[in-house]
Amino acid sequence: MTHADDPRLVEAKAIPMANVVDRLGIVGLKRQSGELIGPCPLCGGRDRFGINLRTGAFLCRKCDLRGGDQIALVRGVQGVDFKAALTWLCGNAPAEIDEAERARRRRKAAEAERKQREAQERYRRKAISDARTIWSKARPGHLGVVRAYLQSRGFTEQLLPEIPTALRFIVEHPYVKKIGRELVTVHRGPCMIAGILNPAGELTAVHQTWVDRDPPHSKARIQFEGEDMPAKLVRGSKKAGAIRLSTPPGSEALVMGEGIETTLTAMVVGHYPNAAYWAGVDLGNMAGRMKKVEGRRYSGLPDMSDRDAFVPPDWVKRLVFIMDGDSDPVMTRAKLDCGLRRAMAVRPGLKAQIIHAGAGVDLNDLLMGKADG
Ligand SMILES: [Zn+2]
């Protein structure tokens, strides 16, 4: 019997990746949008190791431990061959077990998978409900914190006379982090709360930016055990959603950047008359899942089976993505291409383009130069 015929192969691949990680005793990994990220079990490389829970692909960017499934992970971490890894995962070779035992194991694997899916769904529902609670506690942005923060980012009252209704604030908002199994309040203070709406217009997540109490009221510096923590966190399910900063009636163009500030900059520059300005929250959300193409690191082609990716509403005739200057240009470009191609596939006739917001360069100049390309 060859490896490929071994019925345990199907069984091994049905074991959720997270279970294999647990059984292997790999610790310290943190869940980050469908991935586990953290120290490498082989070389210890800090935050260099990642496992994609959906595809099973894993990679350490330090020691190059890599592979694509449960068996490869066991082989890599335990340094054993294919057969031993399979036995470690599924027990003895099939010749030694009967059909009933195999069926029992398959049921067990299916059950584990179902339980994991249910747990994920429960987690998602709880996160959305938390987001709605935060939103309902937040006050309209024109009353406080939001103006002070935006002012610190250069948005004067003259540039931005009206605060978008998508931006609210809470004066005393806890910054809660899950450390191990416990929820720890790491920080507390003023916070800008941006509503993230799904395609149906329902609030499914909030984007939170903690703001420094002291002038000039820029991003808060949050530290935990000597380490800097991000001042911006999303709570809820942001999938396919956006922060709708401005949607003028009769609008036919949608301009979208990753972040609130980038998108607002494009908005106040106002090169696209009567355009809507929405922030896409993050590149992954704007791009959706990308097709894997042999020999290419980033194909830039959308995997159209991803039903959770952002797609512009049907009134959008022109979609403009803003490319930020400060991220990896090749990856960023591929992700934006992926998102635009997806949008064009779903909305035939849609015009799509990318404009650059270069680091330290006036977005206005770039908009003027690139807009008709
Ligand atoms: Zn490593």
CSV table of C-alpha atoms and ligand atoms in Angstrom, one decimal:
chain,number,residue,atom,x,y,z
A,1,MET,CA,0.0,0.0,0.0
A,2,THR,CA,1.4,3.4,-0.9
A,3,HIS,CA,1.1,6.5,1.3
A,4,ALA,CA,-1.7,7.9,-0.9
A,5,ASP,CA,-3.9,4.8,-0.4
A,6,ASP,CA,-3.6,4.8,3.3
A,7,PRO,CA,-7.1,5.5,4.6
A,8,ARG,CA,-5.6,7.1,7.7
A,9,LEU,CA,-4.6,10.0,5.4
A,10,VAL,CA,-8.2,11.2,5.1
A,11,GLU,CA,-8.6,10.8,8.9
A,12,ALA,CA,-5.4,12.7,9.6
A,13,LYS,CA,-6.5,15.6,7.4
A,14,ALA,CA,-9.9,15.8,9.1
A,15,ILE,CA,-8.2,16.6,12.5
A,16,PRO,CA,-8.5,20.3,13.1
A,17,MET,CA,-5.0,21.9,12.8
A,18,ALA,CA,-5.6,23.6,16.3
A,19,ASN,CA,-6.0,20.1,17.8
A,20,VAL,CA,-2.7,18.9,16.3
A,21,VAL,CA,-1.0,22.0,17.7
A,22,ASP,CA,-2.4,21.2,21.1
A,23,ARG,CA,-1.3,17.5,20.9
A,24,LEU,CA,2.2,18.5,19.8
A,25,GLY,CA,2.4,20.7,22.9
A,26,ILE,CA,3.1,23.9,20.8
A,27,VAL,CA,2.4,26.8,23.1
A,28,GLY,CA,2.3,30.6,23.0
A,29,LEU,CA,0.5,30.8,19.6
A,30,LYS,CA,-2.1,33.5,19.3
A,31,ARG,CA,-5.2,33.4,17.0
A,32,GLN,CA,-5.1,36.2,14.5
A,33,SER,CA,-7.8,36.2,11.8
A,34,GLY,CA,-7.8,32.6,10.9
A,35,GLU,CA,-4.1,32.0,11.8
A,36,LEU,CA,-2.1,31.0,14.8
A,37,ILE,CA,1.0,33.2,15.2
A,38,GLY,CA,3.8,33.0,17.7
A,39,PRO,CA,7.1,31.4,18.7
A,40,CYS,CA,8.4,28.7,16.4
A,41,PRO,CA,8.3,25.2,18.0
A,42,LEU,CA,11.6,24.4,16.4
A,43,CYS,CA,13.9,27.4,16.6
A,44,GLY,CA,11.9,29.5,19.1
A,45,GLY,CA,11.9,32.4,16.6
A,46,ARG,CA,9.6,34.9,18.2
A,47,ASP,CA,6.4,35.7,16.2
A,48,ARG,CA,8.1,34.2,13.1
A,49,PHE,CA,5.9,31.1,13.0
A,50,GLY,CA,2.4,31.0,11.6
A,51,ILE,CA,-0.2,28.4,10.8
A,52,ASN,CA,-3.2,29.0,8.6
A,53,LEU,CA,-6.0,27.1,10.3
A,54,ARG,CA,-8.1,26.9,7.1
A,55,THR,CA,-5.5,25.6,4.7
A,56,GLY,CA,-3.2,24.0,7.1
A,57,ALA,CA,-0.2,25.8,5.6
A,58,PHE,CA,2.6,26.7,8.1
A,59,LEU,CA,5.8,28.5,7.9
A,60,CYS,CA,8.6,29.8,10.2
A,61,ARG,CA,10.3,32.8,8.6
A,62,LYS,CA,13.4,32.2,10.7
A,63,CYS,CA,14.3,28.5,10.3
A,64,ASP,CA,12.1,27.8,7.3
A,65,LEU,CA,10.1,25.0,9.0
A,66,ARG,CA,7.2,24.7,6.5
A,67,GLY,CA,4.5,22.5,5.1
A,68,GLY,CA,0.9,22.3,4.2
A,69,ASP,CA,-0.9,19.8,6.5
A,70,GLN,CA,-1.3,18.0,9.7
A,71,ILE,CA,1.2,15.2,8.8
A,72,ALA,CA,3.9,17.7,7.7
A,73,LEU,CA,3.5,19.6,10.9
A,74,VAL,CA,4.0,16.4,13.0
A,75,ARG,CA,7.0,15.4,10.8
A,76,GLY,CA,8.6,18.8,11.1
A,77,VAL,CA,8.1,19.3,14.8
A,78,GLN,CA,8.9,15.7,15.9
A,79,GLY,CA,11.5,15.0,13.2
A,80,VAL,CA,9.8,11.7,12.2
A,81,ASP,CA,9.0,10.2,8.8
A,82,PHE,CA,5.7,10.1,7.1
A,83,LYS,CA,4.6,6.7,8.4
A,84,ALA,CA,5.5,7.6,12.0
A,85,ALA,CA,3.7,10.9,11.8
A,86,LEU,CA,0.6,9.2,10.5
A,87,THR,CA,0.6,6.6,13.2
A,88,TRP,CA,1.2,9.3,15.8
A,89,LEU,CA,-1.9,11.2,14.5
A,90,CYS,CA,-4.2,8.2,13.8
A,91,GLY,CA,-2.9,5.2,15.7
A,92,ASN,CA,-1.8,1.9,14.2
A,93,ALA,CA,-1.7,1.1,10.5
A,94,PRO,CA,-5.1,0.2,9.0
A,95,ALA,CA,-4.1,-3.5,8.5
A,96,GLU,CA,-4.2,-3.8,12.2
A,97,ILE,CA,-7.6,-2.2,12.8
A,98,ASP,CA,-10.9,-3.3,11.5
A,99,GLU,CA,-13.5,-1.4,9.5
A,100,ALA,CA,-15.6,-0.7,12.6
A,101,GLU,CA,-12.7,1.0,14.4
A,102,ARG,CA,-11.9,3.0,11.3
A,103,ALA,CA,-15.5,4.2,11.1
A,104,ARG,CA,-15.4,5.1,14.8
A,105,ARG,CA,-12.3,7.2,14.2
A,106,ARG,CA,-13.8,8.9,11.2
A,107,ARG,CA,-16.8,9.8,13.2
A,108,LYS,CA,-14.6,11.1,16.0
A,109,ALA,CA,-12.7,13.3,13.5
A,110,ALA,CA,-15.9,14.6,12.0
A,111,GLU,CA,-17.3,15.3,15.5
A,112,ALA,CA,-14.1,17.3,16.5
A,113,GLU,CA,-14.4,19.3,13.3
A,114,ARG,CA,-18.1,20.1,13.9
A,115,LYS,CA,-17.4,21.1,17.5
A,116,GLN,CA,-14.6,23.5,16.3
A,117,ARG,CA,-17.0,25.1,13.7
A,118,GLU,CA,-19.7,25.5,16.4
A,119,ALA,CA,-17.2,27.1,18.8
A,120,GLN,CA,-16.1,29.5,16.1
A,121,GLU,CA,-19.7,30.5,15.4
A,122,ARG,CA,-20.4,31.0,19.1
A,123,TYR,CA,-17.3,33.2,19.3
A,124,ARG,CA,-18.4,35.2,16.2
A,125,ARG,CA,-21.9,35.9,17.6
A,126,LYS,CA,-20.5,37.0,21.0
A,127,ALA,CA,-18.0,39.3,19.3
A,128,ILE,CA,-20.8,40.9,17.2
A,129,SER,CA,-22.9,41.4,20.3
A,130,ASP,CA,-20.0,43.0,22.2
A,131,ALA,CA,-19.5,45.3,19.2
A,132,ARG,CA,-23.1,46.4,19.3
A,133,THR,CA,-22.9,47.1,23.1
A,134,ILE,CA,-19.8,49.2,22.6
A,135,TRP,CA,-21.5,51.1,19.8
A,136,SER,CA,-24.7,51.8,21.8
A,137,LYS,CA,-22.6,53.2,24.7
A,138,ALA,CA,-20.6,55.5,22.4
A,139,ARG,CA,-21.6,59.2,21.9
A,140,PRO,CA,-21.8,61.1,18.6
A,141,GLY,CA,-18.3,62.1,17.4
A,142,HIS,CA,-18.9,65.9,17.2
A,143,LEU,CA,-19.3,66.1,20.9
A,144,GLY,CA,-15.8,65.3,22.0
A,145,VAL,CA,-12.8,63.0,21.7
A,146,VAL,CA,-13.1,62.4,17.9
A,147,ARG,CA,-12.5,66.0,16.9
A,148,ALA,CA,-9.5,66.3,19.3
A,149,TYR,CA,-7.9,63.1,17.8
A,150,LEU,CA,-8.6,64.1,14.2
A,151,GLN,CA,-7.2,67.5,14.8
A,152,SER,CA,-3.9,65.9,16.0
A,153,ARG,CA,-3.9,64.1,12.6
A,154,GLY,CA,-4.2,67.3,10.7
A,155,PHE,CA,-7.9,67.4,10.1
A,156,THR,CA,-8.7,70.9,11.1
A,157,GLU,CA,-12.3,72.2,11.4
A,158,GLN,CA,-11.7,74.0,8.2
A,159,LEU,CA,-10.7,70.8,6.3
A,160,LEU,CA,-13.4,68.6,7.9
A,161,PRO,CA,-16.3,70.8,9.1
A,162,GLU,CA,-18.5,67.8,9.9
A,163,ILE,CA,-17.5,64.7,11.8
A,164,PRO,CA,-18.8,61.6,10.0
A,165,THR,CA,-21.6,59.9,11.9
A,166,ALA,CA,-19.7,56.6,11.6
A,167,LEU,CA,-17.3,58.0,14.2
A,168,ARG,CA,-18.3,58.1,17.8
A,169,PHE,CA,-16.4,58.0,21.1
A,170,ILE,CA,-16.4,56.8,24.7
A,171,VAL,CA,-14.6,58.8,27.4
A,172,GLU,CA,-13.6,55.9,29.6
A,173,HIS,CA,-13.2,52.8,27.4
A,174,PRO,CA,-11.4,49.7,28.7
A,175,TYR,CA,-8.7,48.1,26.6
A,176,VAL,CA,-9.1,44.4,27.3
A,177,LYS,CA,-6.7,41.8,26.2
A,178,LYS,CA,-6.9,38.1,26.6
A,179,ILE,CA,-3.8,36.9,28.3
A,180,GLY,CA,-3.8,33.2,28.5
A,181,ARG,CA,-7.3,32.3,29.7
A,182,GLU,CA,-7.9,35.6,31.5
A,183,LEU,CA,-9.2,38.9,30.3
A,184,VAL,CA,-7.0,41.7,31.5
A,185,THR,CA,-7.8,45.4,31.4
A,186,VAL,CA,-4.5,46.8,30.2
A,187,HIS,CA,-5.6,50.4,29.7
A,188,ARG,CA,-8.6,52.6,30.1
A,189,GLY,CA,-9.2,56.0,28.5
A,190,PRO,CA,-10.8,58.0,25.7
A,191,CYS,CA,-11.4,56.1,22.6
A,192,MET,CA,-12.7,56.8,19.1
A,193,ILE,CA,-15.3,54.2,18.0
A,194,ALA,CA,-15.9,53.6,14.3
A,195,GLY,CA,-18.9,51.6,13.2
A,196,ILE,CA,-18.2,48.8,10.8
A,197,LEU,CA,-21.3,47.9,8.7
A,198,ASN,CA,-21.9,44.7,6.8
A,199,PRO,CA,-23.2,44.8,3.2
A,200,ALA,CA,-26.8,44.8,4.6
A,201,GLY,CA,-26.0,47.9,6.6
A,202,GLU,CA,-26.0,46.2,10.0
A,203,LEU,CA,-23.4,47.0,12.6
A,204,THR,CA,-21.2,43.8,13.0
A,205,ALA,CA,-18.0,45.3,14.4
A,206,VAL,CA,-16.4,48.4,15.9
A,207,HIS,CA,-12.9,49.8,15.2
A,208,GLN,CA,-11.4,51.3,18.3
A,209,THR,CA,-8.7,53.9,18.5
A,210,TRP,CA,-7.5,54.8,22.0
A,211,VAL,CA,-6.6,58.5,22.3
A,212,ASP,CA,-4.0,60.1,24.5
A,213,ARG,CA,-5.7,62.1,27.3
A,214,ASP,CA,-3.1,64.8,27.0
A,215,PRO,CA,-2.7,67.3,24.2
A,216,PRO,CA,-2.1,67.0,21.2
A,217,HIS,CA,-4.5,63.9,21.7
A,218,SER,CA,-2.8,61.6,19.3
A,219,LYS,CA,-2.9,57.8,19.5
A,220,ALA,CA,-2.6,56.5,23.1
A,221,ARG,CA,0.6,54.7,24.0
A,222,ILE,CA,-0.5,51.5,25.6
A,223,GLN,CA,2.0,49.2,27.3
A,224,PHE,CA,1.6,45.8,28.9
A,225,GLU,CA,4.5,44.2,30.8
A,226,GLY,CA,6.9,46.6,29.0
A,227,GLU,CA,5.6,45.8,25.5
A,228,ASP,CA,3.9,48.3,23.2
A,229,MET,CA,0.4,47.3,22.3
A,230,PRO,CA,-1.5,48.5,19.2
A,231,ALA,CA,-3.7,51.5,20.0
A,232,LYS,CA,-6.2,50.3,17.5
A,233,LEU,CA,-8.4,47.2,17.9
A,234,VAL,CA,-11.4,45.7,16.1
A,235,ARG,CA,-14.1,44.0,18.0
A,236,GLY,CA,-16.7,42.0,16.2
A,237,SER,CA,-16.9,40.5,12.7
A,238,LYS,CA,-15.5,42.9,10.1
A,239,LYS,CA,-15.9,40.4,7.2
A,240,ALA,CA,-17.1,42.2,4.0
A,241,GLY,CA,-17.7,45.3,6.1
A,242,ALA,CA,-16.6,48.9,5.9
A,243,ILE,CA,-16.5,52.1,7.9
A,244,ARG,CA,-18.9,54.3,5.9
A,245,LEU,CA,-17.4,57.7,6.4
A,246,SER,CA,-19.4,59.5,3.8
A,247,THR,CA,-22.1,58.3,1.3
A,248,PRO,CA,-23.6,61.3,-0.6
A,249,PRO,CA,-26.9,60.6,-2.2
A,250,GLY,CA,-26.7,59.7,-5.9
A,251,SER,CA,-23.0,58.7,-5.5
A,252,GLU,CA,-21.6,56.5,-8.2
A,253,ALA,CA,-17.9,56.3,-7.1
A,254,LEU,CA,-16.5,54.7,-4.0
A,255,VAL,CA,-13.0,55.6,-2.7
A,256,MET,CA,-11.6,53.2,-0.1
A,257,GLY,CA,-8.4,53.1,1.9
A,258,GLU,CA,-7.5,50.7,4.6
A,259,GLY,CA,-7.6,53.1,7.6
A,260,ILE,CA,-9.9,55.9,8.7
A,261,GLU,CA,-7.2,58.6,8.4
A,262,THR,CA,-6.1,57.6,4.9
A,263,THR,CA,-9.6,57.5,3.6
A,264,LEU,CA,-10.5,60.8,5.3
A,265,THR,CA,-7.4,62.4,3.7
A,266,ALA,CA,-8.7,61.4,0.3
A,267,MET,CA,-12.1,62.7,1.3
A,268,VAL,CA,-11.0,66.2,2.3
A,269,VAL,CA,-8.7,66.4,-0.7
A,270,GLY,CA,-12.0,65.7,-2.6
A,271,HIS,CA,-10.7,64.9,-6.1
A,272,TYR,CA,-13.7,62.7,-6.8
A,273,PRO,CA,-16.8,64.9,-6.7
A,274,ASN,CA,-19.8,63.3,-5.0
A,275,ALA,CA,-17.8,60.1,-4.3
A,276,ALA,CA,-18.5,57.9,-1.2
A,277,TYR,CA,-15.6,57.4,1.2
A,278,TRP,CA,-15.4,54.2,3.1
A,279,ALA,CA,-12.5,52.7,5.1
A,280,GLY,CA,-12.0,49.0,4.3
A,281,VAL,CA,-10.6,48.3,7.9
A,282,ASP,CA,-7.7,46.2,6.6
A,283,LEU,CA,-6.1,44.9,3.4
A,284,GLY,CA,-7.2,41.4,4.0
A,285,ASN,CA,-10.8,42.5,4.1
A,286,MET,CA,-10.4,44.6,0.9
A,287,ALA,CA,-8.7,41.8,-1.0
A,288,GLY,CA,-10.6,38.7,0.1
A,289,ARG,CA,-9.0,35.3,-0.3
A,290,MET,CA,-6.3,35.2,-3.0
A,291,LYS,CA,-5.9,32.3,-5.5
A,292,LYS,CA,-2.7,30.3,-5.1
A,293,VAL,CA,-0.7,30.1,-8.3
A,294,GLU,CA,2.3,27.8,-8.5
A,295,GLY,CA,5.6,29.7,-8.4
A,296,ARG,CA,4.1,33.0,-7.5
A,297,ARG,CA,4.1,34.4,-4.0
A,298,TYR,CA,1.1,36.6,-4.5
A,299,SER,CA,-1.1,35.9,-7.6
A,300,GLY,CA,-3.3,39.0,-7.3
A,301,LEU,CA,-6.2,36.9,-8.5
A,302,PRO,CA,-9.3,36.6,-6.4
A,303,ASP,CA,-10.5,33.2,-5.0
A,304,MET,CA,-14.1,33.7,-5.9
A,305,SER,CA,-15.3,31.0,-3.5
A,306,ASP,CA,-14.6,33.4,-0.7
A,307,ARG,CA,-18.1,34.6,0.2
A,308,ASP,CA,-17.0,36.8,3.1
A,309,ALA,CA,-14.9,39.2,1.1
A,310,PHE,CA,-15.7,42.9,0.5
A,311,VAL,CA,-17.7,43.6,-2.6
A,312,PRO,CA,-18.9,47.2,-3.5
A,313,PRO,CA,-22.6,47.9,-3.5
A,314,ASP,CA,-24.4,47.8,-6.8
A,315,TRP,CA,-24.6,51.6,-7.2
A,316,VAL,CA,-20.8,51.8,-7.4
A,317,LYS,CA,-19.7,52.4,-11.1
A,318,ARG,CA,-16.1,53.4,-10.1
A,319,LEU,CA,-14.1,51.8,-7.3
A,320,VAL,CA,-10.9,53.5,-6.2
A,321,PHE,CA,-8.5,51.8,-3.8
A,322,ILE,CA,-5.9,53.9,-2.0
A,323,MET,CA,-2.5,52.2,-1.7
A,324,ASP,CA,-0.7,53.1,1.5
A,325,GLY,CA,3.0,54.0,1.2
A,326,ASP,CA,4.2,52.3,4.4
A,327,SER,CA,3.4,48.6,3.8
A,328,ASP,CA,5.2,46.0,1.7
A,329,PRO,CA,4.5,47.3,-1.9
A,330,VAL,CA,4.4,43.9,-3.7
A,331,MET,CA,2.0,42.3,-1.3
A,332,THR,CA,-0.1,45.4,-0.9
A,333,ARG,CA,-0.4,45.8,-4.7
A,334,ALA,CA,-1.3,42.2,-5.2
A,335,LYS,CA,-4.0,42.4,-2.5
A,336,LEU,CA,-5.5,45.6,-3.9
A,337,ASP,CA,-5.5,44.0,-7.4
A,338,CYS,CA,-7.2,41.0,-6.0
A,339,GLY,CA,-10.0,43.0,-4.4
A,340,LEU,CA,-10.5,45.1,-7.5
A,341,ARG,CA,-10.6,42.1,-9.8
A,342,ARG,CA,-13.2,40.5,-7.5
A,343,ALA,CA,-15.3,43.6,-7.6
A,344,MET,CA,-15.1,43.8,-11.4
A,345,ALA,CA,-16.1,40.1,-11.7
A,346,VAL,CA,-19.1,40.6,-9.4
A,347,ARG,CA,-20.1,44.0,-10.9
A,348,PRO,CA,-19.6,43.9,-14.7
A,349,GLY,CA,-18.8,47.3,-16.2
A,350,LEU,CA,-17.2,48.6,-13.0
A,351,LYS,CA,-14.2,50.8,-13.5
A,352,ALA,CA,-11.5,50.2,-10.9
A,353,GLN,CA,-8.2,51.9,-10.1
A,354,ILE,CA,-5.5,52.2,-7.5
A,355,ILE,CA,-4.2,55.6,-6.3
A,356,HIS,CA,-1.1,56.0,-4.2
A,357,ALA,CA,-0.8,57.7,-0.9
A,358,GLY,CA,3.0,57.8,-0.7
A,359,ALA,CA,4.7,58.1,2.6
A,360,GLY,CA,5.4,61.8,3.3
A,361,VAL,CA,3.9,62.8,0.0
A,362,ASP,CA,0.9,65.1,-0.3
A,363,LEU,CA,-2.0,62.8,-1.2
A,364,ASN,CA,-3.4,65.7,-3.1
A,365,ASP,CA,-0.6,65.8,-5.6
A,366,LEU,CA,-0.9,62.1,-6.1
A,367,LEU,CA,-4.6,62.2,-6.6
A,368,MET,CA,-4.2,65.0,-9.2
A,369,GLY,CA,-1.6,63.0,-11.1
A,370,LYS,CA,-3.0,59.5,-11.0
A,371,ALA,CA,-6.7,60.0,-10.9
A,372,ASP,CA,-7.4,59.5,-14.6
A,373,GLY,CA,-5.0,56.6,-15.1
B,1,ZN,ZN,11.7,28.3,13.3
